[in-house]
PDB file of C-alpha atoms in Angstrom:
ATOM      1  CA  CYS S   1       0.000   0.000   0.000  1.00  0.00           C
ATOM      2  CA  CYS S   2       2.499   2.609   1.112  1.00  0.00           C
ATOM      3  CA  ARG S   3       6.253   2.694   0.832  1.00  0.00           C
ATOM      4  CA  ALA S   4       6.710   5.387   3.507  1.00  0.00           C
ATOM      5  CA  PRO S   5       6.659   3.784   6.996  1.00  0.00           C
ATOM      6  CA  THR S   6       4.872   6.735   8.601  1.00  0.00           C
ATOM      7  CA  LYS S   7       2.061   6.601   6.036  1.00  0.00           C
ATOM      8  CA  PHE S   8       1.850   2.817   6.350  1.00  0.00           C
ATOM      9  CA  ASP S   9       1.556   3.064  10.155  1.00  0.00           C
ATOM     10  CA  HIS S  10      -1.109   5.752   9.840  1.00  0.00           C
ATOM     11  CA  TYR S  11      -3.252   3.768   7.414  1.00  0.00           C
ATOM     12  CA  LEU S  12      -2.814   0.599   9.440  1.00  0.00           C
ATOM     13  CA  LEU S  13      -4.077   2.416  12.555  1.00  0.00           C
ATOM     14  CA  VAL S  14      -7.087   3.708  10.632  1.00  0.00           C
ATOM     15  CA  ASP S  15      -7.688   0.188   9.332  1.00  0.00           C
ATOM     16  CA  LEU S  16      -7.489  -1.358  12.821  1.00  0.00           C
ATOM     17  CA  PHE S  17      -9.746   1.316  14.237  1.00  0.00           C
ATOM     18  CA  GLY S  18     -12.323   0.691  11.510  1.00  0.00           C
ATOM     19  CA  VAL S  19     -12.283  -3.046  12.157  1.00  0.00           C
ATOM     20  CA  PHE S  20     -12.641  -2.552  15.893  1.00  0.00           C
ATOM     21  CA  LEU S  21     -15.400   0.010  15.413  1.00  0.00           C
ATOM     22  CA  CYS S  22     -17.266  -2.491  13.237  1.00  0.00           C
ATOM     23  CA  PHE S  23     -16.842  -5.160  15.916  1.00  0.00           C
ATOM     24  CA  PHE S  24     -17.810  -2.753  18.709  1.00  0.00           C
ATOM     25  CA  THR S  25     -21.020  -1.649  16.997  1.00  0.00           C
ATOM     26  CA  SER S  26     -21.868  -5.287  16.248  1.00  0.00           C
ATOM     27  CA  VAL S  27     -21.475  -6.243  19.895  1.00  0.00           C
ATOM     28  CA  VAL S  28     -23.396  -3.248  21.245  1.00  0.00           C
ATOM     29  CA  SER S  29     -26.269  -3.829  18.809  1.00  0.00           C
ATOM     30  CA  GLY S  30     -26.255  -7.520  19.749  1.00  0.00           C
ATOM     31  CA  VAL S  31     -26.452  -6.650  23.451  1.00  0.00           C
ATOM     32  CA  TYR S  32     -29.251  -4.171  22.803  1.00  0.00           C
ATOM     33  CA  ILE S  33     -31.352  -6.602  20.776  1.00  0.00           C
ATOM     34  CA  GLY S  34     -30.345  -9.856  22.439  1.00  0.00           C
ATOM     35  CA  PHE S  35     -30.971  -8.798  26.044  1.00  0.00           C
ATOM     36  CA  HIS S  36     -34.346  -7.309  25.157  1.00  0.00           C
ATOM     37  CA  CYS S  37     -35.991  -8.734  28.279  1.00  0.00           C
ATOM     38  CA  HIS S  38     -33.111  -7.989  30.660  1.00  0.00           C
ATOM     39  CA  PRO S  39     -32.508  -4.212  30.810  1.00  0.00           C
ATOM     40  CA  LYS S  40     -30.024  -4.488  33.698  1.00  0.00           C
ATOM     41  CA  LEU S  41     -27.792  -6.885  31.765  1.00  0.00           C
ATOM     42  CA  LYS S  42     -28.185  -4.723  28.692  1.00  0.00           C
ATOM     43  CA  PHE S  43     -26.891  -1.727  30.671  1.00  0.00           C
ATOM     44  CA  ILE S  44     -24.023  -3.670  32.307  1.00  0.00           C
ATOM     45  CA  TYR S  45     -22.713  -5.104  29.036  1.00  0.00           C
ATOM     46  CA  THR S  46     -23.084  -1.815  27.172  1.00  0.00           C
ATOM     47  CA  ALA S  47     -21.192   0.008  29.941  1.00  0.00           C
ATOM     48  CA  MET S  48     -18.507  -2.701  29.905  1.00  0.00           C
ATOM     49  CA  ASN S  49     -18.048  -2.279  26.158  1.00  0.00           C
ATOM     50  CA  ALA S  50     -17.980   1.506  26.395  1.00  0.00           C
ATOM     51  CA  PHE S  51     -15.275   1.271  29.070  1.00  0.00           C
ATOM     52  CA  ILE S  52     -13.208  -1.133  26.970  1.00  0.00           C
ATOM     53  CA  PHE S  53     -13.531   1.089  23.916  1.00  0.00           C
ATOM     54  CA  ILE S  54     -12.894   4.472  25.526  1.00  0.00           C
ATOM     55  CA  CYS S  55     -10.341   3.609  28.196  1.00  0.00           C
ATOM     56  CA  ILE S  56      -8.387   0.717  26.709  1.00  0.00           C
ATOM     57  CA  LEU S  57      -8.590   0.274  22.954  1.00  0.00           C
ATOM     58  CA  PHE S  58      -9.076   3.810  21.707  1.00  0.00           C
ATOM     59  CA  PRO S  59      -5.824   5.059  23.298  1.00  0.00           C
ATOM     60  CA  ILE S  60      -3.864   1.915  22.395  1.00  0.00           C
ATOM     61  CA  ILE S  61      -4.901   1.994  18.744  1.00  0.00           C
ATOM     62  CA  PHE S  62      -4.016   5.651  18.312  1.00  0.00           C
ATOM     63  CA  MET S  63      -0.714   5.605  20.203  1.00  0.00           C
ATOM     64  CA  PRO S  64       2.305   5.972  17.936  1.00  0.00           C
ATOM     65  CA  SER S  65       3.764   2.661  16.835  1.00  0.00           C
ATOM     66  CA  CYS S  66       7.084   3.458  18.506  1.00  0.00           C
ATOM     67  CA  SER S  67       5.471   3.595  21.975  1.00  0.00           C
ATOM     68  CA  VAL S  68       3.364   0.423  21.690  1.00  0.00           C
ATOM     69  CA  ARG S  69       4.523  -2.592  19.729  1.00  0.00           C
ATOM     70  CA  PHE S  70       2.218  -3.870  17.002  1.00  0.00           C
ATOM     71  CA  TRP S  71       2.091  -7.393  18.489  1.00  0.00           C
ATOM     72  CA  LEU S  72       0.731  -5.858  21.707  1.00  0.00           C
ATOM     73  CA  LYS S  73      -2.012  -4.096  19.759  1.00  0.00           C
ATOM     74  CA  LYS S  74      -2.958  -7.387  18.070  1.00  0.00           C
ATOM     75  CA  LEU S  75      -2.924  -9.149  21.442  1.00  0.00           C
ATOM     76  CA  LEU S  76      -5.244  -6.546  22.969  1.00  0.00           C
ATOM     77  CA  LEU S  77      -7.660  -6.807  20.050  1.00  0.00           C
ATOM     78  CA  THR S  78      -7.661 -10.594  20.477  1.00  0.00           C
ATOM     79  CA  ILE S  79      -8.299 -10.323  24.225  1.00  0.00           C
ATOM     80  CA  VAL S  80     -11.195  -7.926  23.611  1.00  0.00           C
ATOM     81  CA  LEU S  81     -12.649 -10.356  21.081  1.00  0.00           C
ATOM     82  CA  PHE S  82     -12.596 -13.156  23.643  1.00  0.00           C
ATOM     83  CA  ILE S  83     -13.964 -10.897  26.411  1.00  0.00           C
ATOM     84  CA  GLN S  84     -17.024 -10.461  24.212  1.00  0.00           C
ATOM     85  CA  LEU S  85     -17.742 -14.149  24.674  1.00  0.00           C
ATOM     86  CA  ILE S  86     -18.918 -13.300  28.232  1.00  0.00           C
ATOM     87  CA  PRO S  87     -22.134 -11.563  27.121  1.00  0.00           C
ATOM     88  CA  LEU S  88     -22.611 -14.170  24.396  1.00  0.00           C
ATOM     89  CA  LEU S  89     -22.333 -17.086  26.813  1.00  0.00           C
ATOM     90  CA  ASN S  90     -24.663 -15.315  29.248  1.00  0.00           C
ATOM     91  CA  TRP S  91     -27.168 -14.814  26.420  1.00  0.00           C
ATOM     92  CA  ILE S  92     -26.902 -18.502  25.482  1.00  0.00           C
ATOM     93  CA  PHE S  93     -27.521 -19.451  29.131  1.00  0.00           C
ATOM     94  CA  LEU S  94     -30.601 -17.193  29.394  1.00  0.00           C
ATOM     95  CA  TYR S  95     -32.010 -17.831  25.926  1.00  0.00           C
ATOM     96  CA  ALA S  96     -30.930 -21.360  25.019  1.00  0.00           C
ATOM     97  CA  HIS S  97     -34.057 -21.872  22.922  1.00  0.00           C
ATOM     98  CA  MET S  98     -33.216 -18.753  20.901  1.00  0.00           C
ATOM     99  CA  PHE S  99     -29.639 -19.910  20.365  1.00  0.00           C
ATOM    100  CA  ALA S 100     -31.064 -23.035  18.751  1.00  0.00           C
ATOM    101  CA  ILE S 101     -32.838 -20.743  16.262  1.00  0.00           C
ATOM    102  CA  PHE S 102     -30.220 -17.991  15.779  1.00  0.00           C
ATOM    103  CA  TRP S 103     -26.989 -19.995  16.160  1.00  0.00           C
ATOM    104  CA  TYR S 104     -25.677 -18.815  12.781  1.00  0.00           C
ATOM    105  CA  ALA S 105     -25.281 -15.192  13.897  1.00  0.00           C
ATOM    106  CA  PRO S 106     -22.741 -15.616  16.735  1.00  0.00           C
ATOM    107  CA  VAL S 107     -21.005 -18.528  15.014  1.00  0.00           C
ATOM    108  CA  GLY S 108     -20.654 -16.512  11.798  1.00  0.00           C
ATOM    109  CA  MET S 109     -19.540 -13.350  13.566  1.00  0.00           C
ATOM    110  CA  PHE S 110     -17.029 -14.793  15.996  1.00  0.00           C
ATOM    111  CA  GLY S 111     -15.915 -17.410  13.474  1.00  0.00           C
ATOM    112  CA  GLY S 112     -15.296 -14.746  10.841  1.00  0.00           C
ATOM    113  CA  TYR S 113     -13.311 -12.522  13.183  1.00  0.00           C
ATOM    114  CA  ILE S 114     -11.275 -15.385  14.656  1.00  0.00           C
ATOM    115  CA  CYS S 115     -10.510 -17.071  11.315  1.00  0.00           C
ATOM    116  CA  GLY S 116      -9.705 -13.728   9.706  1.00  0.00           C
ATOM    117  CA  GLY S 117      -7.395 -12.816  12.569  1.00  0.00           C
ATOM    118  CA  ILE S 118      -5.597 -16.161  12.366  1.00  0.00           C
ATOM    119  CA  ILE S 119      -5.119 -15.847   8.593  1.00  0.00           C
ATOM    120  CA  TRP S 120      -3.864 -12.277   8.957  1.00  0.00           C
ATOM    121  CA  HIS S 121      -1.551 -13.073  11.880  1.00  0.00           C
ATOM    122  CA  PHE S 122       0.093 -16.049  10.188  1.00  0.00           C
ATOM    123  CA  ARG S 123       0.182 -14.294   6.783  1.00  0.00           C
ATOM    124  CA  PHE S 124      -1.443 -17.162   4.936  1.00  0.00           C
ATOM    125  CA  PRO S 125      -1.149 -17.703   1.898  1.00  0.00           C
ATOM    126  CA  GLU S 126       1.766 -15.386   1.113  1.00  0.00           C
ATOM    127  CA  VAL S 127       4.068 -17.067   3.641  1.00  0.00           C
ATOM    128  CA  PHE S 128       3.912 -20.284   1.583  1.00  0.00           C
ATOM    129  CA  PHE S 129       4.020 -18.601  -1.822  1.00  0.00           C
ATOM    130  CA  PRO S 130       6.168 -15.452  -1.533  1.00  0.00           C
ATOM    131  CA  GLY S 131       5.509 -12.878  -4.218  1.00  0.00           C
ATOM    132  CA  LYS S 132       2.426 -14.606  -5.674  1.00  0.00           C
ATOM    133  CA  PHE S 133      -0.161 -12.856  -3.468  1.00  0.00           C
ATOM    134  CA  ASP S 134       1.248  -9.346  -3.263  1.00  0.00           C
ATOM    135  CA  MET S 135      -1.686  -7.674  -5.023  1.00  0.00           C
ATOM    136  CA  ILE S 136      -4.632 -10.060  -4.901  1.00  0.00           C
ATOM    137  CA  GLY S 137      -5.457 -12.767  -2.373  1.00  0.00           C
ATOM    138  CA  ASN S 138      -3.124 -11.777   0.447  1.00  0.00           C
ATOM    139  CA  SER S 139      -3.892 -12.355   4.118  1.00  0.00           C
ATOM    140  CA  HIS S 140      -4.966  -8.785   4.764  1.00  0.00           C
ATOM    141  CA  GLN S 141      -7.610  -9.019   2.039  1.00  0.00           C
ATOM    142  CA  TRP S 142      -8.859 -12.351   3.379  1.00  0.00           C
ATOM    143  CA  TRP S 143      -9.044 -10.778   6.815  1.00  0.00           C
ATOM    144  CA  HIS S 144     -11.320  -8.052   5.489  1.00  0.00           C
ATOM    145  CA  ILE S 145     -13.438 -10.498   3.499  1.00  0.00           C
ATOM    146  CA  LEU S 146     -14.023 -12.568   6.634  1.00  0.00           C
ATOM    147  CA  ILE S 147     -14.848  -9.440   8.641  1.00  0.00           C
ATOM    148  CA  VAL S 148     -17.467  -8.482   6.053  1.00  0.00           C
ATOM    149  CA  PHE S 149     -18.829 -12.051   6.230  1.00  0.00           C
ATOM    150  CA  ALA S 150     -18.928 -11.788  10.031  1.00  0.00           C
ATOM    151  CA  SER S 151     -20.739  -8.455   9.918  1.00  0.00           C
ATOM    152  CA  PHE S 152     -23.359  -9.628   7.434  1.00  0.00           C
ATOM    153  CA  SER S 153     -24.061 -12.873   9.286  1.00  0.00           C
ATOM    154  CA  TRP S 154     -24.436 -10.878  12.508  1.00  0.00           C
ATOM    155  CA  TRP S 155     -26.706  -8.302  10.847  1.00  0.00           C
ATOM    156  CA  TYR S 156     -28.845 -11.027   9.327  1.00  0.00           C
ATOM    157  CA  GLY S 157     -29.183 -12.813  12.686  1.00  0.00           C
ATOM    158  CA  LEU S 158     -30.062  -9.606  14.532  1.00  0.00           C
ATOM    159  CA  HIS S 159     -32.635  -8.760  11.885  1.00  0.00           C
ATOM    160  CA  ASP S 160     -34.245 -12.171  12.423  1.00  0.00           C
ATOM    161  CA  MET S 161     -34.088 -11.656  16.192  1.00  0.00           C
ATOM    162  CA  ILE S 162     -35.912  -8.327  15.888  1.00  0.00           C
ATOM    163  CA  ASP S 163     -38.667 -10.162  14.020  1.00  0.00           C
ATOM    164  CA  TYR S 164     -38.706 -12.743  16.822  1.00  0.00           C
ATOM    165  CA  TRP S 165     -39.139 -10.062  19.500  1.00  0.00           C
ATOM    166  CA  LYS S 166     -41.979  -8.464  17.521  1.00  0.00           C
ATOM    167  CA  VAL S 167     -43.979 -11.680  17.843  1.00  0.00           C
ATOM    168  CA  ASN S 168     -42.869 -12.916  21.289  1.00  0.00           C
ATOM    169  CA  THR S 169     -43.120 -11.108  24.615  1.00  0.00           C
ATOM    170  CA  CYS S 170     -40.959 -10.987  27.729  1.00  0.00           C
ATOM    171  CA  ASP S 171     -43.669 -12.375  30.019  1.00  0.00           C
ATOM    172  CA  HIS S 172     -41.836 -15.612  30.802  1.00  0.00           C
ATOM    173  CA  TYR S 173     -38.459 -13.918  31.439  1.00  0.00           C
ATOM    174  CA  TYR S 174     -37.422 -12.296  34.691  1.00  0.00           C
ATOM    175  CA  PRO S 175     -35.702  -8.967  34.012  1.00  0.00           C
TER     176      PRO S 175
END
């Protein structure tokens, strides 16, 4: 993309921020829609995500690359991804019958982000075929393709869940 290291670092930070912002909005919308019958949990998980975003990731992503190593930034993004399994597992515990219906949304989202991150981290396929995937088909592009897949599967699942909540009530749940 860029031959100048300062420009490369800048665009990489913008790229990472965009990916995290996409993930953050996916999680917050999932908490808002998924915990429809539990407003206290909805507030707790939204506040937790706001804290993570504002106090931890926002400063780390925008710190100059010389003050924070890139591997540390990737590690923090990975930790945040796995922290988001807490609300998901709580949702599965509370709404097991809904998970049986909407399983494709969390599996597609987390699967897309995790597989994309693994491909990007290990630089597959260009590590096995140097020079053949410089322009098309490199790990960074696969990472973005899987993130788009994750976002669309999540959006589709949340859209179906909104339709579910339009028909079903919260009478049998204890908020």
